[in-house]
Coordinates of C-alpha atoms in Angstrom, one line a residue:
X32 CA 0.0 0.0 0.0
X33 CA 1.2 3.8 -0.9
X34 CA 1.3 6.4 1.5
X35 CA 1.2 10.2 1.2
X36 CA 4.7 11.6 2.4
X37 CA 4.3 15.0 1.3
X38 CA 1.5 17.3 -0.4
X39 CA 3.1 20.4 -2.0
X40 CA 1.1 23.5 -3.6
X41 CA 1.6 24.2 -6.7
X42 CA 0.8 27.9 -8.2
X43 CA 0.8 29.9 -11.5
X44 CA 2.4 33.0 -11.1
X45 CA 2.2 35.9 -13.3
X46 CA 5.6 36.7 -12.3
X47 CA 7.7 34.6 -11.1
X48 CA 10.9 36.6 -9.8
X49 CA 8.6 38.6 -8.4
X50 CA 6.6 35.9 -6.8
X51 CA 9.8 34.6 -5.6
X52 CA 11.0 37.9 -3.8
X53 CA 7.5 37.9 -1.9
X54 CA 8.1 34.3 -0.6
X55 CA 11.4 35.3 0.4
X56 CA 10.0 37.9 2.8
X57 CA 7.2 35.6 4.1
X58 CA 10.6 33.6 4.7
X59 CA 10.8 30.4 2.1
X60 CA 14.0 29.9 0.7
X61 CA 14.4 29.0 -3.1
X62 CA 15.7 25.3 -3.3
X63 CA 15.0 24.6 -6.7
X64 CA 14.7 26.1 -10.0
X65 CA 14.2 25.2 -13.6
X66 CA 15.5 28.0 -16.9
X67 CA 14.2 27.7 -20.0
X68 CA 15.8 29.9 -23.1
X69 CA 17.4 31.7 -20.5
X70 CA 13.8 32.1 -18.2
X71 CA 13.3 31.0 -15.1
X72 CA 9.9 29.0 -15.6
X73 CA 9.1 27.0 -11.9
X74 CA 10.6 27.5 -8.9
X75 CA 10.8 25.3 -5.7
X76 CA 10.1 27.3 -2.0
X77 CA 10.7 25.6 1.6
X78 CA 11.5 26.4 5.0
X79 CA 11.8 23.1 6.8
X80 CA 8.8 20.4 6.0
X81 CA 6.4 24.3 4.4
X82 CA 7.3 23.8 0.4
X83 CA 5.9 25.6 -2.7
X84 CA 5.9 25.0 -6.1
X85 CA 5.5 28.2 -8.8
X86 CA 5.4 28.3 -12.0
X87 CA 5.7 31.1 -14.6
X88 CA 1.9 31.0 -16.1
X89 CA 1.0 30.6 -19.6
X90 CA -1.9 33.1 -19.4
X91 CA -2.8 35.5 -17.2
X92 CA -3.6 35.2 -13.5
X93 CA -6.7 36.8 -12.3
X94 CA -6.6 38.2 -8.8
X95 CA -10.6 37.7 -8.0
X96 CA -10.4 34.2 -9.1
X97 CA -8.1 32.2 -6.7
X98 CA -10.0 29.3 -5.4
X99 CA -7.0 28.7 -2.8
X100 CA -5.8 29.3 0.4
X101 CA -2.7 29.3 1.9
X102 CA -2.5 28.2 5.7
X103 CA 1.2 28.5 7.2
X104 CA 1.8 28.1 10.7
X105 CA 4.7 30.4 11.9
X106 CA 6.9 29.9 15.3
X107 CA 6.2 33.9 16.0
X108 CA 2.9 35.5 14.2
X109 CA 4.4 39.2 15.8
X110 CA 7.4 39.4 14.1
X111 CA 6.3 37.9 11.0
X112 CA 4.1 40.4 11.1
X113 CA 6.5 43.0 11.9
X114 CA 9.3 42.1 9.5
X115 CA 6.5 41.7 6.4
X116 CA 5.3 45.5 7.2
X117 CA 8.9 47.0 7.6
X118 CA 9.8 44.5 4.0
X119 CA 6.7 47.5 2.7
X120 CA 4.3 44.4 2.4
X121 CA 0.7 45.4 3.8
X122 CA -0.4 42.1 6.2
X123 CA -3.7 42.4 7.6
X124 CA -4.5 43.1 11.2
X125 CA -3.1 40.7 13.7
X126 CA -6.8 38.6 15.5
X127 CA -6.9 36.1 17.4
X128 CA -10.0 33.7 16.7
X129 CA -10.8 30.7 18.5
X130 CA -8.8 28.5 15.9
X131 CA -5.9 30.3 16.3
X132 CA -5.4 32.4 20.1
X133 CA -1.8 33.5 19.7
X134 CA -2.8 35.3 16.6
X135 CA -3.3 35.0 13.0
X136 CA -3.5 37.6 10.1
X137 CA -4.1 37.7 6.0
X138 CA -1.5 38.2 3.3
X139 CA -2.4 38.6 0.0
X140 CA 0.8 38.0 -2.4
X141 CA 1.0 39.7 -5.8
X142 CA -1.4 36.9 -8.3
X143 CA -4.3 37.5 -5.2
X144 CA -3.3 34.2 -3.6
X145 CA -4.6 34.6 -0.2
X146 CA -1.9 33.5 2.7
X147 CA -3.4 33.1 6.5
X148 CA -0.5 33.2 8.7
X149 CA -1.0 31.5 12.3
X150 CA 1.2 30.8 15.6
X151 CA 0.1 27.4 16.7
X152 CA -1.1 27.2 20.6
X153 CA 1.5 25.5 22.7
X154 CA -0.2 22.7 23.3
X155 CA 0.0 21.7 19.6
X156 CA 3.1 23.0 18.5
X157 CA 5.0 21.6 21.8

């Protein structure tokens, strides 16, 4: 029997250095890459077991129309938070809902992917 090991997003991008930079500063590192005529086309993004796949799209990507969310847990929501605003990136407010009590906020990245970035509760994340 085959089990799932891992379950990566993959996303079209309108640009992709661009989209690359932005996952940078949400703090992904690029492990991967593949150049076409002298493009870069995909792109892979991790920080420890987090990855993400772009790709360069074929036609264009229409903000109003991502069916996806993104759901990252982060070790501190607050200076996510902090370092995104001071990178001039414009994260939502900082809430805490039920779900999510040490905080969570919303990130839009630049193809209207929708990112909601959360600090676990101790008792989950140990």
């Amino acid at each position: 029997m085959s089990e799932v090991v891992s379950f990566v997003p993959y996303a079209h991008v309108r640009d992709l250095g661009r989209s690359t930079a932005f996952y940078q500063a949400v703090g992904l590192t690029s492990v991967e890459s593949v150049e076409r005529t002298g493009r870069t086309v995909w792109a892979l993004l991790a920080a420890g077991s987090a990855m993400l796949m772009i790709a360069q799209a074929d036609d264009l990507v229409d903000p109003h129309r991502q069916g996806v969310l993104f759901y990252l847990h982060v070790t501190d929501v607050v200076a996510l938070r902090n370092r995104l605003t001071a990178a001039g990136l414009a994260p939502g407010p900082l809430s805490h809902p039920d779900h999510m009590p040490r905080g969570e906020f919303r990130l839009v990245d630049p193809d209207g992917y929708v990112l909601l970035i959360g600090q676990l509760s101790e008792a989950i994340d140990g």
